[in-house]
Amino acid sequence: MKKLFFLIPFTFFFLILPAQKFDQLAKTPPMGWNSWNKYGCNIRESLIMGMADAMVTSGMKDAGFEFIVIDDCWQVSRDENGEIVADKERFPNGIKALADYIHSKGLKFGIYSCAGTKTCAGRPGALGHEYQDARTYAKWGVDYLKEDWCNTSSQDAKSSYTNMRDALYAAGRPIVFSLCEWGSNKPWEWAGPIGNLWRTTGDISDSWNSMINIFSQQKDLAKYAGPGHWNDPDMLEVGNGRMTTEEYKTHFTLWCMLAAPLMAGNDLQNMTPENKAILTNKEIIELDQDTLGRQATCYRDNGDYQIWIKPLGGNEKAVCLLNKSDEKKTVLVDFALLSQVSSGRRSGSTSLKLEDYRVRDLWDHKDLTLKEPAIYIDLIPHSVKVFRFIKK
Ligand code: GLA
């Protein structure tokens, strides 16, 4: 009998400690900066520190951006104990010192690894070292881990990522877990209890076609996103130079409508005023960070012209008109009708009474003066208009 009593606390201990992901992380989509889109493997300590500085001085931090994430190529080998070794030439003070610097700026630090034997750039992967690496990351003060999917041959995606989730949990430091499995195994169907965000497609590149093509692939995924678990249509290309300002506005707006993670990927130290204004448009960012955490759904699809609706907390909603075409479009927009649209139980958008709301243009930063509920609106090529119904 005595023995039995002795066993009870232990049994209880194991029962209440099932491996799980950390609760309370990424309740709104994570926002930050990642080195890959602009710098690829060409990263070093001074560059990353400079980005952290610029995150603060540019106003990006004030706008909500908080993670500084180093992507592939910070690591070169493993030592005789299997410990991951950072590139000493590029990171002369080691990764912990970099994390400390980033924390001293009031920001958070993210790092990159890969579920396979090697990363996509051929650096050491995490396979077989998950618990060891997780402990190292916790020791360094890592706050965010992006785990890629290269060189995984016959590995099972769900169990591989579950393994890293368990390793992070065992290491004891709350770390946002970003699955970068490119949508290959439909992670939206199984990754909710495993990670905080999962890539839904292959890599973005800095072109209108790439961006809009990735956007189109998000259409049926809204129901899988919510606080703590987000669809990730990949990082931002705003400011990298190969889209027009209008296209970058569209890119940023669409990502915010999708409640997508917002990882800037440009040179924060040399931003044009236009790109800075896009990335720090707080009214647009508020859509992304809305605590209801709903991803927009497509209400009307006329091919080149679409209307997307995002339900917001407080019984408000955002409506985005998108002109994907190369030609200007003039459309009749009926705000009374749009206020009544409930985009289904799934998306949680309810029917509103237009007279109880003002309608705000989130790029013009002005309320519309609607003499009539339906008005003609011009949409230049590749552009959006985004309106928020705000309770009076
Ligand atoms: C993959 C990922 C990218 C980036 C590179 C790094 O392609 O999808 O986001 O991390 O690997 O090698």
Short mmCIF file of C-alpha atoms and ligand atoms in Angstrom, two decimals:
data_model
loop_
_atom_site.label_atom_id
_atom_site.label_comp_id
_atom_site.label_asym_id
_atom_site.label_seq_id
_atom_site.Cartn_x
_atom_site.Cartn_y
_atom_site.Cartn_z
CA MET A 1 0.00 0.00 0.00
CA LYS A 2 2.78 2.37 0.98
CA LYS A 3 4.47 1.66 -2.35
CA LEU A 4 1.29 2.53 -4.18
CA PHE A 5 1.10 5.95 -2.50
CA PHE A 6 4.68 6.50 -3.42
CA LEU A 7 3.90 5.80 -7.07
CA ILE A 8 0.89 8.08 -7.31
CA PRO A 9 2.78 11.39 -7.51
CA PHE A 10 5.03 9.98 -10.24
CA THR A 11 2.16 8.68 -12.30
CA PHE A 12 0.47 12.04 -11.89
CA PHE A 13 3.65 13.79 -12.92
CA PHE A 14 3.80 11.88 -16.18
CA LEU A 15 0.11 12.28 -16.82
CA ILE A 16 0.27 16.05 -16.56
CA LEU A 17 3.43 16.41 -18.57
CA PRO A 18 2.46 15.20 -22.01
CA ALA A 19 4.64 16.73 -24.68
CA GLN A 20 2.89 19.65 -26.27
CA LYS A 21 3.59 22.98 -27.85
CA PHE A 22 3.94 26.01 -25.64
CA ASP A 23 0.66 27.65 -24.92
CA GLN A 24 0.16 31.39 -25.23
CA LEU A 25 2.64 31.92 -28.07
CA ALA A 26 1.81 33.74 -31.31
CA LYS A 27 -1.71 34.62 -30.27
CA THR A 28 -1.57 37.07 -33.16
CA PRO A 29 0.54 36.40 -36.28
CA PRO A 30 4.27 36.79 -35.52
CA MET A 31 5.90 39.95 -36.91
CA GLY A 32 9.58 40.44 -37.54
CA TRP A 33 12.44 40.42 -40.02
CA ASN A 34 14.24 37.47 -41.61
CA SER A 35 17.55 37.52 -43.45
CA TRP A 36 16.78 35.11 -46.30
CA ASN A 37 14.82 37.04 -48.94
CA LYS A 38 17.41 39.77 -49.36
CA TYR A 39 20.69 38.33 -48.09
CA GLY A 40 20.50 34.54 -48.58
CA CYS A 41 23.71 33.05 -47.15
CA ASN A 42 25.46 36.40 -47.04
CA ILE A 43 24.78 37.11 -43.38
CA ARG A 44 27.07 38.22 -40.58
CA GLU A 45 26.84 39.52 -37.04
CA SER A 46 27.28 43.21 -37.93
CA LEU A 47 24.55 43.02 -40.57
CA ILE A 48 22.08 41.41 -38.17
CA MET A 49 22.90 43.89 -35.41
CA GLY A 50 22.39 46.71 -37.90
CA MET A 51 18.97 45.32 -38.77
CA ALA A 52 18.04 45.19 -35.09
CA ASP A 53 19.10 48.84 -34.72
CA ALA A 54 17.12 49.81 -37.81
CA MET A 55 14.07 47.89 -36.63
CA VAL A 56 13.96 50.29 -33.71
CA THR A 57 14.98 53.57 -35.40
CA SER A 58 12.80 53.07 -38.50
CA GLY A 59 9.59 52.81 -36.49
CA MET A 60 9.14 49.15 -37.39
CA LYS A 61 9.35 48.10 -33.74
CA ASP A 62 6.70 50.66 -32.82
CA ALA A 63 4.52 49.28 -35.59
CA GLY A 64 4.69 45.83 -33.97
CA PHE A 65 7.67 44.07 -35.57
CA GLU A 66 9.61 42.19 -32.91
CA PHE A 67 11.56 39.13 -34.14
CA ILE A 68 14.96 39.31 -35.82
CA VAL A 69 15.49 35.91 -37.44
CA ILE A 70 18.71 34.60 -38.95
CA ASP A 71 17.91 32.11 -41.68
CA ASP A 72 20.13 29.47 -43.29
CA CYS A 73 23.96 29.56 -43.25
CA TRP A 74 24.77 30.71 -39.72
CA GLN A 75 25.95 27.16 -38.92
CA VAL A 76 28.96 25.33 -40.35
CA SER A 77 29.43 21.99 -38.60
CA ARG A 78 29.01 19.92 -35.46
CA ASP A 79 31.78 19.42 -32.91
CA GLU A 80 32.93 16.09 -31.47
CA ASN A 81 29.99 16.13 -29.04
CA GLY A 82 27.51 16.76 -31.79
CA GLU A 83 26.97 20.40 -30.75
CA ILE A 84 26.01 22.73 -33.58
CA VAL A 85 28.84 25.14 -34.45
CA ALA A 86 28.20 28.67 -35.69
CA ASP A 87 30.37 30.27 -38.41
CA LYS A 88 33.11 31.94 -36.33
CA GLU A 89 34.19 34.30 -39.06
CA ARG A 90 30.73 35.64 -39.67
CA PHE A 91 29.56 35.50 -36.05
CA PRO A 92 32.80 36.19 -34.14
CA ASN A 93 31.09 36.68 -30.78
CA GLY A 94 28.85 33.66 -31.10
CA ILE A 95 25.10 33.37 -31.35
CA LYS A 96 24.35 34.02 -27.68
CA ALA A 97 26.03 37.43 -27.83
CA LEU A 98 23.91 38.27 -30.88
CA ALA A 99 20.75 37.13 -29.09
CA ASP A 100 21.72 39.26 -26.07
CA TYR A 101 22.22 42.30 -28.30
CA ILE A 102 18.84 41.80 -29.95
CA HIS A 103 17.18 41.40 -26.55
CA SER A 104 18.88 44.58 -25.33
CA LYS A 105 16.96 46.42 -28.07
CA GLY A 106 13.68 45.10 -26.69
CA LEU A 107 13.39 42.67 -29.61
CA LYS A 108 13.26 38.88 -29.87
CA PHE A 109 15.67 36.53 -31.57
CA GLY A 110 14.93 33.78 -34.08
CA ILE A 111 17.06 31.10 -35.69
CA TYR A 112 16.81 28.57 -38.53
CA SER A 113 17.28 24.83 -38.74
CA CYS A 114 16.09 21.96 -40.88
CA ALA A 115 14.31 18.69 -40.09
CA GLY A 116 16.57 16.73 -42.44
CA THR A 117 20.23 15.72 -42.43
CA LYS A 118 21.24 19.03 -44.00
CA THR A 119 19.67 22.44 -44.43
CA CYS A 120 18.63 23.63 -47.89
CA ALA A 121 22.02 25.33 -48.24
CA GLY A 122 23.83 22.14 -47.19
CA ARG A 123 24.62 23.08 -43.58
CA PRO A 124 24.12 20.58 -40.72
CA GLY A 125 20.44 19.69 -40.17
CA ALA A 126 18.69 18.78 -36.95
CA LEU A 127 17.93 15.12 -37.65
CA GLY A 128 19.01 13.05 -34.64
CA HIS A 129 20.08 16.18 -32.74
CA GLU A 130 16.67 17.68 -31.98
CA TYR A 131 16.90 17.57 -28.17
CA GLN A 132 20.51 18.70 -28.15
CA ASP A 133 19.81 21.61 -30.50
CA ALA A 134 16.68 22.63 -28.61
CA ARG A 135 18.71 22.81 -25.39
CA THR A 136 21.36 24.89 -27.16
CA TYR A 137 18.76 27.29 -28.56
CA ALA A 138 17.17 27.64 -25.12
CA LYS A 139 20.60 28.38 -23.64
CA TRP A 140 21.32 30.99 -26.28
CA GLY A 141 18.01 32.75 -25.66
CA VAL A 142 16.30 31.85 -28.92
CA ASP A 143 12.64 32.95 -29.09
CA TYR A 144 11.64 31.63 -32.53
CA LEU A 145 12.69 28.60 -34.57
CA LYS A 146 12.05 28.14 -38.27
CA GLU A 147 12.53 24.50 -39.25
CA ASP A 148 12.94 23.72 -42.93
CA TRP A 149 12.24 20.52 -44.88
CA CYS A 150 15.24 19.88 -47.15
CA ASN A 151 17.13 16.57 -47.22
CA THR A 152 14.43 14.66 -45.37
CA SER A 153 14.25 11.73 -47.86
CA SER A 154 11.65 9.32 -46.43
CA GLN A 155 11.03 11.14 -43.13
CA ASP A 156 7.43 11.55 -42.05
CA ALA A 157 6.61 15.25 -41.76
CA LYS A 158 4.20 15.06 -38.86
CA SER A 159 6.45 12.91 -36.67
CA SER A 160 9.59 14.87 -37.57
CA TYR A 161 8.05 18.18 -36.56
CA THR A 162 6.41 16.60 -33.51
CA ASN A 163 9.84 15.45 -32.43
CA MET A 164 11.22 18.98 -32.59
CA ARG A 165 8.14 20.34 -30.83
CA ASP A 166 8.72 17.88 -27.98
CA ALA A 167 12.41 18.76 -27.88
CA LEU A 168 11.60 22.47 -27.59
CA TYR A 169 9.08 21.78 -24.87
CA ALA A 170 11.57 19.62 -22.96
CA ALA A 171 14.19 22.39 -23.22
CA GLY A 172 11.78 24.59 -21.29
CA ARG A 173 12.10 27.94 -23.09
CA PRO A 174 8.96 29.15 -24.87
CA ILE A 175 10.01 29.30 -28.53
CA VAL A 176 7.64 30.13 -31.39
CA PHE A 177 7.80 27.13 -33.74
CA SER A 178 7.62 27.86 -37.47
CA LEU A 179 7.24 24.82 -39.76
CA CYS A 180 8.74 25.41 -43.18
CA GLU A 181 7.50 22.34 -45.00
CA TRP A 182 6.18 24.25 -48.04
CA GLY A 183 2.67 22.77 -47.80
CA SER A 184 3.97 19.47 -49.19
CA ASN A 185 2.03 17.33 -46.70
CA LYS A 186 -0.89 19.70 -46.08
CA PRO A 187 0.41 20.85 -42.67
CA TRP A 188 -2.76 22.89 -42.11
CA GLU A 189 -4.51 19.55 -41.50
CA TRP A 190 -2.18 18.35 -38.73
CA ALA A 191 0.24 21.08 -37.58
CA GLY A 192 -2.11 23.02 -35.29
CA PRO A 193 -1.08 21.12 -32.14
CA ILE A 194 2.58 21.07 -33.27
CA GLY A 195 3.59 24.55 -34.36
CA ASN A 196 2.57 28.18 -34.38
CA LEU A 197 2.80 28.68 -38.13
CA TRP A 198 3.34 26.54 -41.18
CA ARG A 199 4.34 27.42 -44.70
CA THR A 200 1.59 26.64 -47.17
CA THR A 201 3.52 26.90 -50.44
CA GLY A 202 6.97 26.89 -52.03
CA ASP A 203 9.26 29.90 -51.76
CA ILE A 204 8.16 33.41 -52.65
CA SER A 205 10.30 35.53 -54.94
CA ASP A 206 10.31 39.26 -55.50
CA SER A 207 7.84 39.37 -58.40
CA TRP A 208 4.17 40.14 -58.86
CA ASN A 209 3.51 36.71 -60.39
CA SER A 210 5.11 34.81 -57.54
CA MET A 211 3.34 36.88 -54.89
CA ILE A 212 -0.14 36.77 -56.46
CA ASN A 213 0.19 33.08 -57.27
CA ILE A 214 1.00 32.29 -53.62
CA PHE A 215 -1.90 34.49 -52.53
CA SER A 216 -4.31 32.52 -54.75
CA GLN A 217 -3.26 29.29 -53.07
CA GLN A 218 -4.52 30.50 -49.67
CA LYS A 219 -8.14 30.62 -50.73
CA ASP A 220 -9.38 27.44 -49.07
CA LEU A 221 -7.20 27.59 -45.97
CA ALA A 222 -9.00 30.18 -43.84
CA LYS A 223 -10.62 27.69 -41.54
CA TYR A 224 -7.27 26.30 -40.40
CA ALA A 225 -5.88 29.60 -39.06
CA GLY A 226 -6.45 31.09 -35.64
CA PRO A 227 -4.68 32.39 -32.53
CA GLY A 228 -1.50 30.38 -31.96
CA HIS A 229 -1.64 28.53 -35.30
CA TRP A 230 -1.32 30.39 -38.59
CA ASN A 231 -1.08 29.66 -42.29
CA ASP A 232 2.21 31.11 -43.56
CA PRO A 233 2.22 32.19 -47.22
CA ASP A 234 5.98 32.97 -46.81
CA MET A 235 7.89 36.09 -45.93
CA LEU A 236 7.48 39.59 -47.29
CA GLU A 237 9.30 40.94 -50.33
CA VAL A 238 8.24 44.56 -49.73
CA GLY A 239 11.19 46.84 -50.50
CA ASN A 240 13.37 44.34 -52.31
CA GLY A 241 13.09 46.22 -55.58
CA ARG A 242 11.41 44.08 -58.21
CA MET A 243 7.79 45.06 -57.67
CA THR A 244 6.27 48.51 -58.01
CA THR A 245 5.22 50.49 -54.95
CA GLU A 246 1.59 49.74 -55.80
CA GLU A 247 2.36 46.02 -55.99
CA TYR A 248 4.12 46.10 -52.62
CA LYS A 249 1.08 47.84 -51.14
CA THR A 250 -1.06 45.04 -52.55
CA HIS A 251 1.34 42.36 -51.25
CA PHE A 252 1.34 43.84 -47.74
CA THR A 253 -2.41 44.37 -47.65
CA LEU A 254 -3.19 40.85 -48.83
CA TRP A 255 -0.87 39.31 -46.25
CA CYS A 256 -2.60 41.36 -43.54
CA MET A 257 -6.02 40.27 -44.81
CA LEU A 258 -4.81 36.67 -44.58
CA ALA A 259 -3.71 37.12 -40.96
CA ALA A 260 -0.32 35.97 -42.23
CA PRO A 261 2.89 36.14 -40.25
CA LEU A 262 4.61 39.40 -41.26
CA MET A 263 8.31 38.76 -41.72
CA ALA A 264 9.91 41.66 -43.54
CA GLY A 265 12.79 40.59 -45.78
CA ASN A 266 14.28 43.86 -46.98
CA ASP A 267 17.20 46.09 -45.99
CA LEU A 268 15.75 47.96 -43.02
CA GLN A 269 18.71 50.34 -42.95
CA ASN A 270 18.00 51.75 -46.39
CA MET A 271 14.26 51.91 -46.88
CA THR A 272 12.62 54.34 -49.26
CA PRO A 273 9.95 56.48 -47.59
CA GLU A 274 7.33 54.62 -49.68
CA ASN A 275 8.38 51.18 -48.49
CA LYS A 276 8.68 52.35 -44.92
CA ALA A 277 5.17 53.79 -45.11
CA ILE A 278 3.87 50.45 -46.38
CA LEU A 279 5.55 48.33 -43.71
CA THR A 280 4.53 50.67 -40.90
CA ASN A 281 0.94 51.36 -41.92
CA LYS A 282 -0.61 50.70 -38.54
CA GLU A 283 -4.17 50.68 -39.80
CA ILE A 284 -3.34 47.84 -42.17
CA ILE A 285 -1.26 46.01 -39.55
CA GLU A 286 -4.22 46.19 -37.15
CA LEU A 287 -6.13 43.95 -39.55
CA ASP A 288 -3.38 41.36 -39.38
CA GLN A 289 -3.05 41.60 -35.61
CA ASP A 290 -6.75 41.61 -34.85
CA THR A 291 -7.29 39.38 -31.83
CA LEU A 292 -10.16 37.45 -33.37
CA GLY A 293 -7.48 35.92 -35.59
CA ARG A 294 -9.62 35.17 -38.64
CA GLN A 295 -8.15 34.81 -42.10
CA ALA A 296 -10.04 36.60 -44.89
CA THR A 297 -12.22 34.63 -47.26
CA CYS A 298 -13.03 35.43 -50.88
CA TYR A 299 -16.56 36.75 -51.11
CA ARG A 300 -16.64 37.48 -54.83
CA ASP A 301 -14.33 36.10 -57.47
CA ASN A 302 -14.65 37.64 -60.90
CA GLY A 303 -11.24 36.33 -61.92
CA ASP A 304 -9.18 39.47 -62.17
CA TYR A 305 -11.41 41.32 -59.73
CA GLN A 306 -12.01 39.91 -56.28
CA ILE A 307 -13.57 40.99 -53.00
CA TRP A 308 -12.12 39.58 -49.78
CA ILE A 309 -13.68 39.93 -46.34
CA LYS A 310 -11.94 39.62 -42.98
CA PRO A 311 -14.07 39.50 -39.83
CA LEU A 312 -12.61 41.57 -36.99
CA GLY A 313 -13.14 41.72 -33.26
CA GLY A 314 -15.85 44.02 -31.89
CA ASN A 315 -18.20 43.07 -34.73
CA GLU A 316 -16.19 45.04 -37.29
CA LYS A 317 -14.87 43.85 -40.63
CA ALA A 318 -12.41 44.67 -43.37
CA VAL A 319 -13.24 44.52 -47.05
CA CYS A 320 -10.49 44.37 -49.65
CA LEU A 321 -11.05 44.96 -53.37
CA LEU A 322 -8.31 43.46 -55.51
CA ASN A 323 -7.56 44.21 -59.14
CA LYS A 324 -5.20 41.48 -60.31
CA SER A 325 -5.35 42.56 -63.93
CA ASP A 326 -3.02 44.74 -66.01
CA GLU A 327 -5.87 47.15 -66.73
CA LYS A 328 -7.62 49.80 -64.74
CA LYS A 329 -11.03 48.75 -63.46
CA THR A 330 -13.94 50.87 -62.34
CA VAL A 331 -16.29 48.97 -60.08
CA LEU A 332 -19.57 49.80 -58.42
CA VAL A 333 -19.17 49.04 -54.74
CA ASP A 334 -22.30 48.75 -52.65
CA PHE A 335 -21.31 49.34 -49.03
CA ALA A 336 -24.82 48.64 -47.76
CA LEU A 337 -24.65 45.23 -49.37
CA LEU A 338 -21.12 44.59 -48.13
CA SER A 339 -22.11 45.52 -44.60
CA GLN A 340 -24.79 42.86 -44.71
CA VAL A 341 -22.65 40.11 -46.12
CA SER A 342 -22.01 37.46 -43.59
CA SER A 343 -19.26 35.38 -45.08
CA GLY A 344 -20.46 32.23 -43.42
CA ARG A 345 -20.30 30.77 -39.96
CA ARG A 346 -16.81 29.48 -40.67
CA SER A 347 -15.31 32.91 -41.12
CA GLY A 348 -17.49 34.44 -38.43
CA SER A 349 -18.35 37.59 -40.35
CA THR A 350 -21.71 38.91 -39.35
CA SER A 351 -24.23 41.14 -40.97
CA LEU A 352 -23.90 44.78 -39.90
CA LYS A 353 -26.09 47.84 -40.30
CA LEU A 354 -24.27 50.40 -42.40
CA GLU A 355 -25.76 53.31 -40.45
CA ASP A 356 -24.03 52.07 -37.28
CA TYR A 357 -20.62 52.17 -38.93
CA ARG A 358 -18.21 54.54 -40.59
CA VAL A 359 -16.25 53.20 -43.55
CA ARG A 360 -12.56 54.00 -43.48
CA ASP A 361 -10.09 53.78 -46.37
CA LEU A 362 -6.99 52.31 -44.74
CA TRP A 363 -4.50 53.58 -47.34
CA ASP A 364 -5.96 57.08 -47.68
CA HIS A 365 -6.43 57.20 -43.89
CA LYS A 366 -9.81 58.84 -44.40
CA ASP A 367 -13.43 57.98 -43.70
CA LEU A 368 -15.57 57.80 -46.83
CA THR A 369 -18.36 60.35 -47.12
CA LEU A 370 -21.05 58.16 -48.58
CA LYS A 371 -23.85 60.24 -50.05
CA GLU A 372 -25.21 57.01 -51.42
CA PRO A 373 -24.44 53.51 -50.23
CA ALA A 374 -23.09 52.45 -53.64
CA ILE A 375 -20.24 54.35 -55.31
CA TYR A 376 -17.89 53.85 -58.26
CA ILE A 377 -14.30 53.13 -57.32
CA ASP A 378 -11.26 53.12 -59.61
CA LEU A 379 -8.70 50.41 -59.18
CA ILE A 380 -5.44 50.84 -61.02
CA PRO A 381 -3.67 47.65 -62.25
CA HIS A 382 -2.33 45.29 -59.55
CA SER A 383 -3.86 47.39 -56.80
CA VAL A 384 -6.11 47.04 -53.80
CA LYS A 385 -8.54 49.22 -51.91
CA VAL A 386 -9.14 48.24 -48.34
CA PHE A 387 -11.93 49.50 -46.14
CA ARG A 388 -12.74 48.93 -42.50
CA PHE A 389 -16.24 49.10 -41.11
CA ILE A 390 -15.67 50.82 -37.78
CA LYS A 391 -18.41 51.07 -35.16
CA LYS A 392 -19.61 54.63 -34.66
C1 GLA B 1 14.04 26.99 -48.12
C2 GLA B 1 13.03 27.84 -47.38
C3 GLA B 1 13.43 29.31 -47.48
C4 GLA B 1 14.82 29.50 -46.90
C5 GLA B 1 15.82 28.57 -47.60
C6 GLA B 1 17.17 28.58 -46.91
O1 GLA B 1 14.02 27.22 -49.49
O2 GLA B 1 11.75 27.63 -47.89
O3 GLA B 1 12.50 30.12 -46.81
O4 GLA B 1 14.80 29.25 -45.53
O5 GLA B 1 15.35 27.22 -47.62
O6 GLA B 1 18.10 27.72 -47.52
#
